[in-house]
């Protein structure tokens, strides 16, 4: 896909906690509440807030205060269509990186399994 | 392998340029010179030096000034056996992360291809 997949990796999504956040949201069609996401990713309020802010600024995720949970408005966090598109692209690049790295330690990827993901897939 | 592969990813190796450096070294049995590594990873002297220092402190790589290249000693950089072991472990975790993330966007990994890497493999 690219000559140097390593340098093509989206640094916005590459951080392990952000990968966990985006993966959890990608699997939740109706989004997740702040507390559900916090639990899924084993993060503190402060850490999760910091990552969500960075991802929201790039329109990867969206936060909606739309329903009531007890007496407090419930914040629902969703992956945006643009975020999903960029995540699929990131995963395709990560797959290239993994294949190249695995080959470097003498473990070439099995034929036919790479690439599994294409940016236009979803 | 782990309950939460995302948080198990070695942050020391996860940075894209470090991944490129370690992959290049993993593929070079006799090591690489500073300039060869710089070219392979498209890095500046300063950036490469910074990453090498961090990786050397953790005994992932070793630097040897052992041969002459023109009038200057040539620095040969190698991946240590411990570094290779940790890299294989990192890649196995990365593969888990990729499989989980791919499943979250609706692209489960093909059966039989995960895991491809095991820590004890090399």
JSON list of C-alpha atoms in Angstrom, two decimals:
[
{"chain": "A", "resi": 1, "resn": "UNK", "atom": "CA", "xyz": [0.00, 0.00, 0.00]},
{"chain": "A", "resi": 2, "resn": "UNK", "atom": "CA", "xyz": [2.76, 2.44, 0.93]},
{"chain": "A", "resi": 3, "resn": "UNK", "atom": "CA", "xyz": [6.52, 2.29, 0.55]},
{"chain": "A", "resi": 4, "resn": "UNK", "atom": "CA", "xyz": [7.10, 2.73, 4.26]},
{"chain": "A", "resi": 5, "resn": "UNK", "atom": "CA", "xyz": [4.06, 1.55, 6.22]},
{"chain": "A", "resi": 6, "resn": "UNK", "atom": "CA", "xyz": [5.75, 2.38, 9.53]},
{"chain": "A", "resi": 7, "resn": "UNK", "atom": "CA", "xyz": [5.76, 6.12, 8.89]},
{"chain": "A", "resi": 8, "resn": "UNK", "atom": "CA", "xyz": [2.22, 5.95, 7.45]},
{"chain": "A", "resi": 9, "resn": "UNK", "atom": "CA", "xyz": [0.68, 4.78, 10.74]},
{"chain": "A", "resi": 10, "resn": "UNK", "atom": "CA", "xyz": [-1.78, 7.33, 12.10]},
{"chain": "A", "resi": 11, "resn": "UNK", "atom": "CA", "xyz": [-0.21, 8.53, 15.34]},
{"chain": "A", "resi": 12, "resn": "UNK", "atom": "CA", "xyz": [-3.59, 9.82, 16.44]},
{"chain": "A", "resi": 13, "resn": "UNK", "atom": "CA", "xyz": [-4.92, 6.25, 16.65]},
{"chain": "A", "resi": 14, "resn": "UNK", "atom": "CA", "xyz": [-1.72, 4.32, 17.39]},
{"chain": "A", "resi": 15, "resn": "UNK", "atom": "CA", "xyz": [-1.51, 5.00, 21.13]},
{"chain": "A", "resi": 16, "resn": "UNK", "atom": "CA", "xyz": [-2.63, 1.74, 22.86]},
{"chain": "A", "resi": 17, "resn": "UNK", "atom": "CA", "xyz": [-5.42, 3.32, 24.94]},
{"chain": "A", "resi": 18, "resn": "UNK", "atom": "CA", "xyz": [-6.81, 5.11, 21.90]},
{"chain": "A", "resi": 19, "resn": "UNK", "atom": "CA", "xyz": [-6.76, 1.85, 19.97]},
{"chain": "A", "resi": 20, "resn": "UNK", "atom": "CA", "xyz": [-8.78, 0.29, 22.79]},
{"chain": "A", "resi": 21, "resn": "UNK", "atom": "CA", "xyz": [-11.24, 3.21, 22.84]},
{"chain": "A", "resi": 22, "resn": "UNK", "atom": "CA", "xyz": [-11.80, 3.21, 19.09]},
{"chain": "A", "resi": 23, "resn": "UNK", "atom": "CA", "xyz": [-12.12, -0.59, 18.91]},
{"chain": "A", "resi": 24, "resn": "UNK", "atom": "CA", "xyz": [-14.71, -0.58, 21.69]},
{"chain": "A", "resi": 25, "resn": "UNK", "atom": "CA", "xyz": [-16.69, 2.14, 19.91]},
{"chain": "A", "resi": 26, "resn": "UNK", "atom": "CA", "xyz": [-16.38, 0.46, 16.52]},
{"chain": "A", "resi": 27, "resn": "UNK", "atom": "CA", "xyz": [-18.09, -2.62, 17.95]},
{"chain": "A", "resi": 28, "resn": "UNK", "atom": "CA", "xyz": [-20.94, -0.62, 19.56]},
{"chain": "A", "resi": 29, "resn": "UNK", "atom": "CA", "xyz": [-23.41, 0.45, 16.88]},
{"chain": "A", "resi": 30, "resn": "UNK", "atom": "CA", "xyz": [-25.40, 2.68, 19.27]},
{"chain": "A", "resi": 31, "resn": "UNK", "atom": "CA", "xyz": [-22.35, 4.07, 21.01]},
{"chain": "A", "resi": 32, "resn": "UNK", "atom": "CA", "xyz": [-21.28, 3.69, 24.62]},
{"chain": "A", "resi": 33, "resn": "UNK", "atom": "CA", "xyz": [-21.75, 5.75, 27.76]},
{"chain": "A", "resi": 34, "resn": "UNK", "atom": "CA", "xyz": [-18.71, 7.33, 29.38]},
{"chain": "A", "resi": 35, "resn": "UNK", "atom": "CA", "xyz": [-18.79, 4.78, 32.21]},
{"chain": "A", "resi": 36, "resn": "UNK", "atom": "CA", "xyz": [-19.17, 1.82, 29.84]},
{"chain": "A", "resi": 37, "resn": "UNK", "atom": "CA", "xyz": [-16.21, 3.01, 27.80]},
{"chain": "A", "resi": 38, "resn": "UNK", "atom": "CA", "xyz": [-14.16, 3.69, 30.92]},
{"chain": "A", "resi": 39, "resn": "UNK", "atom": "CA", "xyz": [-14.78, 0.16, 32.13]},
{"chain": "A", "resi": 40, "resn": "UNK", "atom": "CA", "xyz": [-14.12, -1.42, 28.73]},
{"chain": "A", "resi": 41, "resn": "UNK", "atom": "CA", "xyz": [-10.75, 0.32, 28.45]},
{"chain": "A", "resi": 42, "resn": "UNK", "atom": "CA", "xyz": [-9.68, 0.24, 32.13]},
{"chain": "A", "resi": 43, "resn": "UNK", "atom": "CA", "xyz": [-9.04, 4.00, 32.17]},
{"chain": "A", "resi": 44, "resn": "UNK", "atom": "CA", "xyz": [-9.45, 6.73, 34.75]},
{"chain": "A", "resi": 45, "resn": "UNK", "atom": "CA", "xyz": [-11.94, 9.57, 34.16]},
{"chain": "A", "resi": 46, "resn": "UNK", "atom": "CA", "xyz": [-9.11, 12.00, 33.50]},
{"chain": "A", "resi": 47, "resn": "UNK", "atom": "CA", "xyz": [-7.29, 9.77, 31.05]},
{"chain": "A", "resi": 48, "resn": "UNK", "atom": "CA", "xyz": [-10.42, 8.84, 29.13]},
{"chain": "A", "resi": 49, "resn": "UNK", "atom": "CA", "xyz": [-11.48, 12.50, 28.95]},
{"chain": "A", "resi": 50, "resn": "UNK", "atom": "CA", "xyz": [-8.10, 13.51, 27.60]},
{"chain": "A", "resi": 51, "resn": "UNK", "atom": "CA", "xyz": [-8.17, 10.89, 24.84]},
{"chain": "A", "resi": 52, "resn": "UNK", "atom": "CA", "xyz": [-11.80, 11.63, 23.95]},
{"chain": "A", "resi": 53, "resn": "UNK", "atom": "CA", "xyz": [-11.02, 15.33, 23.60]},
{"chain": "A", "resi": 54, "resn": "UNK", "atom": "CA", "xyz": [-8.14, 14.63, 21.22]},
{"chain": "A", "resi": 55, "resn": "UNK", "atom": "CA", "xyz": [-10.25, 12.23, 19.16]},
{"chain": "A", "resi": 56, "resn": "UNK", "atom": "CA", "xyz": [-13.23, 14.60, 19.11]},
{"chain": "A", "resi": 57, "resn": "UNK", "atom": "CA", "xyz": [-11.05, 17.45, 17.84]},
{"chain": "A", "resi": 58, "resn": "UNK", "atom": "CA", "xyz": [-10.21, 15.30, 14.83]},
{"chain": "A", "resi": 59, "resn": "UNK", "atom": "CA", "xyz": [-13.85, 14.26, 14.37]},
{"chain": "A", "resi": 60, "resn": "UNK", "atom": "CA", "xyz": [-12.99, 10.59, 14.99]},
{"chain": "A", "resi": 61, "resn": "UNK", "atom": "CA", "xyz": [-15.61, 10.36, 17.75]},
{"chain": "A", "resi": 62, "resn": "UNK", "atom": "CA", "xyz": [-18.65, 12.40, 18.77]},
{"chain": "A", "resi": 63, "resn": "UNK", "atom": "CA", "xyz": [-20.16, 12.96, 22.22]},
{"chain": "A", "resi": 64, "resn": "UNK", "atom": "CA", "xyz": [-23.88, 13.53, 22.69]},
{"chain": "A", "resi": 65, "resn": "UNK", "atom": "CA", "xyz": [-25.59, 14.48, 25.96]},
{"chain": "A", "resi": 66, "resn": "UNK", "atom": "CA", "xyz": [-28.98, 13.21, 24.96]},
{"chain": "A", "resi": 67, "resn": "UNK", "atom": "CA", "xyz": [-30.61, 10.90, 27.47]},
{"chain": "A", "resi": 68, "resn": "UNK", "atom": "CA", "xyz": [-31.18, 10.82, 31.20]},
{"chain": "A", "resi": 69, "resn": "UNK", "atom": "CA", "xyz": [-29.40, 8.29, 33.38]},
{"chain": "A", "resi": 70, "resn": "UNK", "atom": "CA", "xyz": [-31.00, 8.74, 36.80]},
{"chain": "A", "resi": 71, "resn": "UNK", "atom": "CA", "xyz": [-30.92, 12.51, 37.32]},
{"chain": "A", "resi": 72, "resn": "UNK", "atom": "CA", "xyz": [-27.89, 13.20, 35.17]},
{"chain": "A", "resi": 73, "resn": "UNK", "atom": "CA", "xyz": [-27.77, 13.52, 31.39]},
{"chain": "A", "resi": 74, "resn": "UNK", "atom": "CA", "xyz": [-26.10, 10.46, 29.90]},
{"chain": "A", "resi": 75, "resn": "UNK", "atom": "CA", "xyz": [-23.24, 11.13, 27.51]},
{"chain": "A", "resi": 76, "resn": "UNK", "atom": "CA", "xyz": [-23.25, 8.78, 24.56]},
{"chain": "A", "resi": 77, "resn": "UNK", "atom": "CA", "xyz": [-19.98, 8.46, 22.68]},
{"chain": "A", "resi": 78, "resn": "UNK", "atom": "CA", "xyz": [-19.96, 7.19, 19.12]},
{"chain": "A", "resi": 79, "resn": "UNK", "atom": "CA", "xyz": [-17.43, 6.57, 16.39]},
{"chain": "A", "resi": 80, "resn": "UNK", "atom": "CA", "xyz": [-18.17, 8.92, 13.48]},
{"chain": "A", "resi": 81, "resn": "UNK", "atom": "CA", "xyz": [-18.45, 7.53, 9.92]},
{"chain": "A", "resi": 82, "resn": "UNK", "atom": "CA", "xyz": [-15.22, 9.42, 9.12]},
{"chain": "A", "resi": 83, "resn": "UNK", "atom": "CA", "xyz": [-13.61, 7.93, 12.24]},
{"chain": "A", "resi": 84, "resn": "UNK", "atom": "CA", "xyz": [-14.60, 4.42, 11.17]},
{"chain": "A", "resi": 85, "resn": "UNK", "atom": "CA", "xyz": [-13.19, 5.02, 7.70]},
{"chain": "A", "resi": 86, "resn": "UNK", "atom": "CA", "xyz": [-9.91, 6.29, 9.10]},
{"chain": "A", "resi": 87, "resn": "UNK", "atom": "CA", "xyz": [-9.73, 3.42, 11.59]},
{"chain": "A", "resi": 88, "resn": "UNK", "atom": "CA", "xyz": [-10.13, 0.83, 8.84]},
{"chain": "A", "resi": 89, "resn": "UNK", "atom": "CA", "xyz": [-7.37, 2.57, 6.89]},
{"chain": "A", "resi": 90, "resn": "UNK", "atom": "CA", "xyz": [-5.16, 2.63, 10.00]},
{"chain": "A", "resi": 91, "resn": "UNK", "atom": "CA", "xyz": [-5.77, -1.11, 10.56]},
{"chain": "A", "resi": 92, "resn": "UNK", "atom": "CA", "xyz": [-4.82, -1.90, 6.97]},
{"chain": "A", "resi": 93, "resn": "UNK", "atom": "CA", "xyz": [-1.54, -0.04, 7.48]},
{"chain": "A", "resi": 94, "resn": "UNK", "atom": "CA", "xyz": [-1.00, -1.76, 10.83]},
{"chain": "A", "resi": 95, "resn": "UNK", "atom": "CA", "xyz": [-1.49, -5.09, 9.09]},
{"chain": "A", "resi": 96, "resn": "UNK", "atom": "CA", "xyz": [1.23, -4.18, 6.61]},
{"chain": "A", "resi": 97, "resn": "UNK", "atom": "CA", "xyz": [3.53, -3.17, 9.44]},
{"chain": "A", "resi": 98, "resn": "UNK", "atom": "CA", "xyz": [2.86, -6.43, 11.26]},
{"chain": "A", "resi": 99, "resn": "UNK", "atom": "CA", "xyz": [3.47, -8.48, 8.12]},
{"chain": "A", "resi": 100, "resn": "UNK", "atom": "CA", "xyz": [6.78, -6.69, 7.48]},
{"chain": "A", "resi": 101, "resn": "UNK", "atom": "CA", "xyz": [7.87, -6.97, 11.11]},
{"chain": "A", "resi": 102, "resn": "UNK", "atom": "CA", "xyz": [6.87, -10.65, 11.30]},
{"chain": "A", "resi": 103, "resn": "UNK", "atom": "CA", "xyz": [8.87, -11.31, 8.13]},
{"chain": "A", "resi": 104, "resn": "UNK", "atom": "CA", "xyz": [11.89, -9.59, 9.72]},
{"chain": "A", "resi": 105, "resn": "UNK", "atom": "CA", "xyz": [11.91, -12.07, 12.60]},
{"chain": "A", "resi": 106, "resn": "UNK", "atom": "CA", "xyz": [11.50, -14.97, 10.19]},
{"chain": "A", "resi": 107, "resn": "UNK", "atom": "CA", "xyz": [7.75, -15.42, 10.39]},
{"chain": "A", "resi": 108, "resn": "UNK", "atom": "CA", "xyz": [6.26, -14.41, 7.07]},
{"chain": "A", "resi": 109, "resn": "UNK", "atom": "CA", "xyz": [2.50, -14.01, 7.14]},
{"chain": "A", "resi": 110, "resn": "UNK", "atom": "CA", "xyz": [0.60, -16.90, 5.66]},
{"chain": "A", "resi": 111, "resn": "UNK", "atom": "CA", "xyz": [-0.26, -16.33, 2.01]},
{"chain": "A", "resi": 112, "resn": "UNK", "atom": "CA", "xyz": [-3.70, -14.98, 1.42]},
{"chain": "A", "resi": 113, "resn": "UNK", "atom": "CA", "xyz": [-4.25, -13.46, 4.81]},
{"chain": "A", "resi": 114, "resn": "UNK", "atom": "CA", "xyz": [-2.69, -10.06, 4.03]},
{"chain": "A", "resi": 115, "resn": "UNK", "atom": "CA", "xyz": [-4.25, -7.65, 3.47]},
{"chain": "A", "resi": 116, "resn": "UNK", "atom": "CA", "xyz": [-7.46, -8.52, 5.23]},
{"chain": "A", "resi": 117, "resn": "UNK", "atom": "CA", "xyz": [-8.62, -4.93, 5.47]},
{"chain": "A", "resi": 118, "resn": "UNK", "atom": "CA", "xyz": [-9.19, -2.34, 2.80]},
{"chain": "A", "resi": 119, "resn": "UNK", "atom": "CA", "xyz": [-10.00, 1.31, 3.43]},
{"chain": "A", "resi": 120, "resn": "UNK", "atom": "CA", "xyz": [-13.12, 1.10, 1.30]},
{"chain": "A", "resi": 121, "resn": "UNK", "atom": "CA", "xyz": [-14.39, -2.01, 3.04]},
{"chain": "A", "resi": 122, "resn": "UNK", "atom": "CA", "xyz": [-16.95, -0.48, 5.42]},
{"chain": "B", "resi": 1, "resn": "UNK", "atom": "CA", "xyz": [-2.95, -14.45, 25.54]},
{"chain": "B", "resi": 2, "resn": "UNK", "atom": "CA", "xyz": [-4.00, -11.59, 27.80]},
{"chain": "B", "resi": 3, "resn": "UNK", "atom": "CA", "xyz": [-7.36, -10.27, 28.84]},
{"chain": "B", "resi": 4, "resn": "UNK", "atom": "CA", "xyz": [-6.64, -6.80, 27.49]},
{"chain": "B", "resi": 5, "resn": "UNK", "atom": "CA", "xyz": [-4.03, -6.98, 24.73]},
{"chain": "B", "resi": 6, "resn": "UNK", "atom": "CA", "xyz": [-4.20, -3.21, 24.20]},
{"chain": "B", "resi": 7, "resn": "UNK", "atom": "CA", "xyz": [-2.72, -2.41, 27.59]},
{"chain": "B", "resi": 8, "resn": "UNK", "atom": "CA", "xyz": [-0.16, -5.22, 27.23]},
{"chain": "B", "resi": 9, "resn": "UNK", "atom": "CA", "xyz": [1.51, -3.63, 24.19]},
{"chain": "B", "resi": 10, "resn": "UNK", "atom": "CA", "xyz": [5.12, -2.69, 24.93]},
{"chain": "B", "resi": 11, "resn": "UNK", "atom": "CA", "xyz": [5.17, 1.09, 24.71]},
{"chain": "B", "resi": 12, "resn": "UNK", "atom": "CA", "xyz": [8.94, 0.95, 24.30]},
{"chain": "B", "resi": 13, "resn": "UNK", "atom": "CA", "xyz": [8.53, -0.74, 20.91]},
{"chain": "B", "resi": 14, "resn": "UNK", "atom": "CA", "xyz": [5.14, 0.59, 19.82]},
{"chain": "B", "resi": 15, "resn": "UNK", "atom": "CA", "xyz": [6.29, 3.99, 18.54]},
{"chain": "B", "resi": 16, "resn": "UNK", "atom": "CA", "xyz": [6.26, 3.74, 14.69]},
{"chain": "B", "resi": 17, "resn": "UNK", "atom": "CA", "xyz": [9.90, 4.77, 14.19]},
{"chain": "B", "resi": 18, "resn": "UNK", "atom": "CA", "xyz": [11.06, 2.32, 16.82]},
{"chain": "B", "resi": 19, "resn": "UNK", "atom": "CA", "xyz": [9.04, -0.43, 15.13]},
{"chain": "B", "resi": 20, "resn": "UNK", "atom": "CA", "xyz": [10.83, 0.43, 11.87]},
{"chain": "B", "resi": 21, "resn": "UNK", "atom": "CA", "xyz": [14.25, 0.42, 13.58]},
{"chain": "B", "resi": 22, "resn": "UNK", "atom": "CA", "xyz": [13.72, -2.91, 15.33]},
{"chain": "B", "resi": 23, "resn": "UNK", "atom": "CA", "xyz": [12.25, -4.55, 12.21]},
{"chain": "B", "resi": 24, "resn": "UNK", "atom": "CA", "xyz": [15.22, -3.42, 10.13]},
{"chain": "B", "resi": 25, "resn": "UNK", "atom": "CA", "xyz": [17.64, -4.79, 12.73]},
{"chain": "B", "resi": 26, "resn": "UNK", "atom": "CA", "xyz": [15.71, -8.03, 13.15]},
{"chain": "B", "resi": 27, "resn": "UNK", "atom": "CA", "xyz": [16.19, -8.72, 9.43]},
{"chain": "B", "resi": 28, "resn": "UNK", "atom": "CA", "xyz": [19.94, -7.96, 9.50]},
{"chain": "B", "resi": 29, "resn": "UNK", "atom": "CA", "xyz": [21.81, -10.87, 11.08]},
{"chain": "B", "resi": 30, "resn": "UNK", "atom": "CA", "xyz": [25.14, -9.02, 11.16]},
{"chain": "B", "resi": 31, "resn": "UNK", "atom": "CA", "xyz": [23.64, -5.72, 12.25]},
{"chain": "B", "resi": 32, "resn": "UNK", "atom": "CA", "xyz": [23.53, -2.42, 10.39]},
{"chain": "B", "resi": 33, "resn": "UNK", "atom": "CA", "xyz": [25.68, 0.68, 10.38]},
{"chain": "B", "resi": 34, "resn": "UNK", "atom": "CA", "xyz": [24.25, 3.93, 11.67]},
{"chain": "B", "resi": 35, "resn": "UNK", "atom": "CA", "xyz": [23.92, 5.30, 8.15]},
{"chain": "B", "resi": 36, "resn": "UNK", "atom": "CA", "xyz": [22.31, 2.12, 6.80]},
{"chain": "B", "resi": 37, "resn": "UNK", "atom": "CA", "xyz": [19.75, 2.20, 9.60]},
{"chain": "B", "resi": 38, "resn": "UNK", "atom": "CA", "xyz": [19.16, 5.91, 9.12]},
{"chain": "B", "resi": 39, "resn": "UNK", "atom": "CA", "xyz": [18.44, 5.35, 5.45]},
{"chain": "B", "resi": 40, "resn": "UNK", "atom": "CA", "xyz": [16.25, 2.29, 6.04]},
{"chain": "B", "resi": 41, "resn": "UNK", "atom": "CA", "xyz": [14.08, 4.19, 8.52]},
{"chain": "B", "resi": 42, "resn": "UNK", "atom": "CA", "xyz": [14.12, 7.66, 6.88]},
{"chain": "B", "resi": 43, "resn": "UNK", "atom": "CA", "xyz": [15.27, 9.31, 10.11]},
{"chain": "B", "resi": 44, "resn": "UNK", "atom": "CA", "xyz": [17.53, 12.23, 10.94]},
{"chain": "B", "resi": 45, "resn": "UNK", "atom": "CA", "xyz": [20.75, 11.66, 12.90]},
{"chain": "B", "resi": 46, "resn": "UNK", "atom": "CA", "xyz": [19.22, 13.25, 15.99]},
{"chain": "B", "resi": 47, "resn": "UNK", "atom": "CA", "xyz": [16.02, 11.25, 15.88]},
{"chain": "B", "resi": 48, "resn": "UNK", "atom": "CA", "xyz": [17.77, 7.94, 15.26]},
{"chain": "B", "resi": 49, "resn": "UNK", "atom": "CA", "xyz": [20.26, 8.65, 18.06]},
{"chain": "B", "resi": 50, "resn": "UNK", "atom": "CA", "xyz": [17.43, 9.41, 20.47]},
{"chain": "B", "resi": 51, "resn": "UNK", "atom": "CA", "xyz": [15.58, 6.18, 19.71]},
{"chain": "B", "resi": 52, "resn": "UNK", "atom": "CA", "xyz": [18.78, 4.09, 19.79]},
{"chain": "B", "resi": 53, "resn": "UNK", "atom": "CA", "xyz": [19.67, 5.48, 23.20]},
{"chain": "B", "resi": 54, "resn": "UNK", "atom": "CA", "xyz": [16.25, 4.56, 24.61]},
{"chain": "B", "resi": 55, "resn": "UNK", "atom": "CA", "xyz": [16.43, 1.06, 23.10]},
{"chain": "B", "resi": 56, "resn": "UNK", "atom": "CA", "xyz": [20.02, 0.55, 24.28]},
{"chain": "B", "resi": 57, "resn": "UNK", "atom": "CA", "xyz": [19.09, 1.50, 27.85]},
{"chain": "B", "resi": 58, "resn": "UNK", "atom": "CA", "xyz": [16.59, -1.35, 27.83]},
{"chain": "B", "resi": 59, "resn": "UNK", "atom": "CA", "xyz": [19.12, -3.73, 26.22]},
{"chain": "B", "resi": 60, "resn": "UNK", "atom": "CA", "xyz": [16.93, -4.15, 23.13]},
{"chain": "B", "resi": 61, "resn": "UNK", "atom": "CA", "xyz": [19.80, -3.14, 20.85]},
{"chain": "B", "resi": 62, "resn": "UNK", "atom": "CA", "xyz": [23.59, -2.93, 21.19]},
{"chain": "B", "resi": 63, "resn": "UNK", "atom": "CA", "xyz": [26.04, -0.56, 19.51]},
{"chain": "B", "resi": 64, "resn": "UNK", "atom": "CA", "xyz": [29.61, -1.63, 18.74]},
{"chain": "B", "resi": 65, "resn": "UNK", "atom": "CA", "xyz": [32.37, 0.62, 17.43]},
{"chain": "B", "resi": 66, "resn": "UNK", "atom": "CA", "xyz": [34.43, -2.14, 15.98]},
{"chain": "B", "resi": 67, "resn": "UNK", "atom": "CA", "xyz": [35.50, -1.63, 12.40]},
{"chain": "B", "resi": 68, "resn": "UNK", "atom": "CA", "xyz": [36.93, 1.16, 10.29]},
{"chain": "B", "resi": 69, "resn": "UNK", "atom": "CA", "xyz": [34.88, 2.81, 7.57]},
{"chain": "B", "resi": 70, "resn": "UNK", "atom": "CA", "xyz": [37.34, 5.07, 5.80]},
{"chain": "B", "resi": 71, "resn": "UNK", "atom": "CA", "xyz": [39.11, 6.86, 8.63]},
{"chain": "B", "resi": 72, "resn": "UNK", "atom": "CA", "xyz": [36.23, 6.72, 11.12]},
{"chain": "B", "resi": 73, "resn": "UNK", "atom": "CA", "xyz": [35.24, 3.78, 13.30]},
{"chain": "B", "resi": 74, "resn": "UNK", "atom": "CA", "xyz": [32.07, 2.20, 12.00]},
{"chain": "B", "resi": 75, "resn": "UNK", "atom": "CA", "xyz": [29.28, 1.74, 14.52]},
{"chain": "B", "resi": 76, "resn": "UNK", "atom": "CA", "xyz": [27.45, -1.53, 14.07]},
{"chain": "B", "resi": 77, "resn": "UNK", "atom": "CA", "xyz": [24.01, -1.73, 15.63]},
{"chain": "B", "resi": 78, "resn": "UNK", "atom": "CA", "xyz": [22.48, -5.10, 16.39]},
{"chain": "B", "resi": 79, "resn": "UNK", "atom": "CA", "xyz": [19.29, -6.42, 17.94]},
{"chain": "B", "resi": 80, "resn": "UNK", "atom": "CA", "xyz": [20.20, -8.30, 21.13]},
{"chain": "B", "resi": 81, "resn": "UNK", "atom": "CA", "xyz": [18.84, -11.83, 21.71]},
{"chain": "B", "resi": 82, "resn": "UNK", "atom": "CA", "xyz": [16.72, -10.37, 24.54]},
{"chain": "B", "resi": 83, "resn": "UNK", "atom": "CA", "xyz": [15.52, -7.63, 22.17]},
{"chain": "B", "resi": 84, "resn": "UNK", "atom": "CA", "xyz": [14.51, -10.20, 19.57]},
{"chain": "B", "resi": 85, "resn": "UNK", "atom": "CA", "xyz": [12.65, -12.21, 22.18]},
{"chain": "B", "resi": 86, "resn": "UNK", "atom": "CA", "xyz": [10.77, -9.14, 23.40]},
{"chain": "B", "resi": 87, "resn": "UNK", "atom": "CA", "xyz": [10.02, -8.05, 19.84]},
{"chain": "B", "resi": 88, "resn": "UNK", "atom": "CA", "xyz": [8.47, -11.42, 18.99]},
{"chain": "B", "resi": 89, "resn": "UNK", "atom": "CA", "xyz": [6.37, -11.14, 22.15]},
{"chain": "B", "resi": 90, "resn": "UNK", "atom": "CA", "xyz": [5.34, -7.60, 21.21]},
{"chain": "B", "resi": 91, "resn": "UNK", "atom": "CA", "xyz": [4.34, -8.74, 17.71]},
{"chain": "B", "resi": 92, "resn": "UNK", "atom": "CA", "xyz": [2.21, -11.56, 19.13]},
{"chain": "B", "resi": 93, "resn": "UNK", "atom": "CA", "xyz": [0.38, -9.01, 21.28]},
{"chain": "B", "resi": 94, "resn": "UNK", "atom": "CA", "xyz": [0.06, -6.64, 18.32]},
{"chain": "B", "resi": 95, "resn": "UNK", "atom": "CA", "xyz": [-1.47, -9.44, 16.34]},
{"chain": "B", "resi": 96, "resn": "UNK", "atom": "CA", "xyz": [-4.06, -9.98, 19.08]},
{"chain": "B", "resi": 97, "resn": "UNK", "atom": "CA", "xyz": [-4.81, -6.26, 19.09]},
{"chain": "B", "resi": 98, "resn": "UNK", "atom": "CA", "xyz": [-5.20, -6.23, 15.32]},
{"chain": "B", "resi": 99, "resn": "UNK", "atom": "CA", "xyz": [-7.50, -9.27, 15.39]},
{"chain": "B", "resi": 100, "resn": "UNK", "atom": "CA", "xyz": [-9.68, -7.68, 18.07]},
{"chain": "B", "resi": 101, "resn": "UNK", "atom": "CA", "xyz": [-9.76, -4.32, 16.30]},
{"chain": "B", "resi": 102, "resn": "UNK", "atom": "CA", "xyz": [-10.50, -5.92, 12.92]},
{"chain": "B", "resi": 103, "resn": "UNK", "atom": "CA", "xyz": [-13.37, -7.86, 14.51]},
{"chain": "B", "resi": 104, "resn": "UNK", "atom": "CA", "xyz": [-14.74, -4.61, 15.94]},
{"chain": "B", "resi": 105, "resn": "UNK", "atom": "CA", "xyz": [-15.07, -3.12, 12.45]},
{"chain": "B", "resi": 106, "resn": "UNK", "atom": "CA", "xyz": [-16.66, -6.30, 11.18]},
{"chain": "B", "resi": 107, "resn": "UNK", "atom": "CA", "xyz": [-13.62, -7.99, 9.69]},
{"chain": "B", "resi": 108, "resn": "UNK", "atom": "CA", "xyz": [-12.80, -11.03, 11.79]},
{"chain": "B", "resi": 109, "resn": "UNK", "atom": "CA", "xyz": [-9.40, -12.53, 11.06]},
{"chain": "B", "resi": 110, "resn": "UNK", "atom": "CA", "xyz": [-9.48, -15.65, 8.94]},
{"chain": "B", "resi": 111, "resn": "UNK", "atom": "CA", "xyz": [-9.44, -18.82, 11.04]},
{"chain": "B", "resi": 112, "resn": "UNK", "atom": "CA", "xyz": [-6.02, -20.30, 11.51]},
{"chain": "B", "resi": 113, "resn": "UNK", "atom": "CA", "xyz": [-4.02, -17.17, 10.88]},
{"chain": "B", "resi": 114, "resn": "UNK", "atom": "CA", "xyz": [-4.07, -15.90, 14.47]},
{"chain": "B", "resi": 115, "resn": "UNK", "atom": "CA", "xyz": [-1.83, -16.21, 16.33]},
{"chain": "B", "resi": 116, "resn": "UNK", "atom": "CA", "xyz": [1.03, -16.47, 13.87]},
{"chain": "B", "resi": 117, "resn": "UNK", "atom": "CA", "xyz": [3.67, -15.56, 16.42]},
{"chain": "B", "resi": 118, "resn": "UNK", "atom": "CA", "xyz": [4.56, -17.11, 19.73]},
{"chain": "B", "resi": 119, "resn": "UNK", "atom": "CA", "xyz": [7.06, -15.70, 22.20]},
{"chain": "B", "resi": 120, "resn": "UNK", "atom": "CA", "xyz": [9.04, -18.92, 22.23]},
{"chain": "B", "resi": 121, "resn": "UNK", "atom": "CA", "xyz": [9.24, -19.12, 18.45]},
{"chain": "B", "resi": 122, "resn": "UNK", "atom": "CA", "xyz": [12.75, -17.74, 17.87]}
]
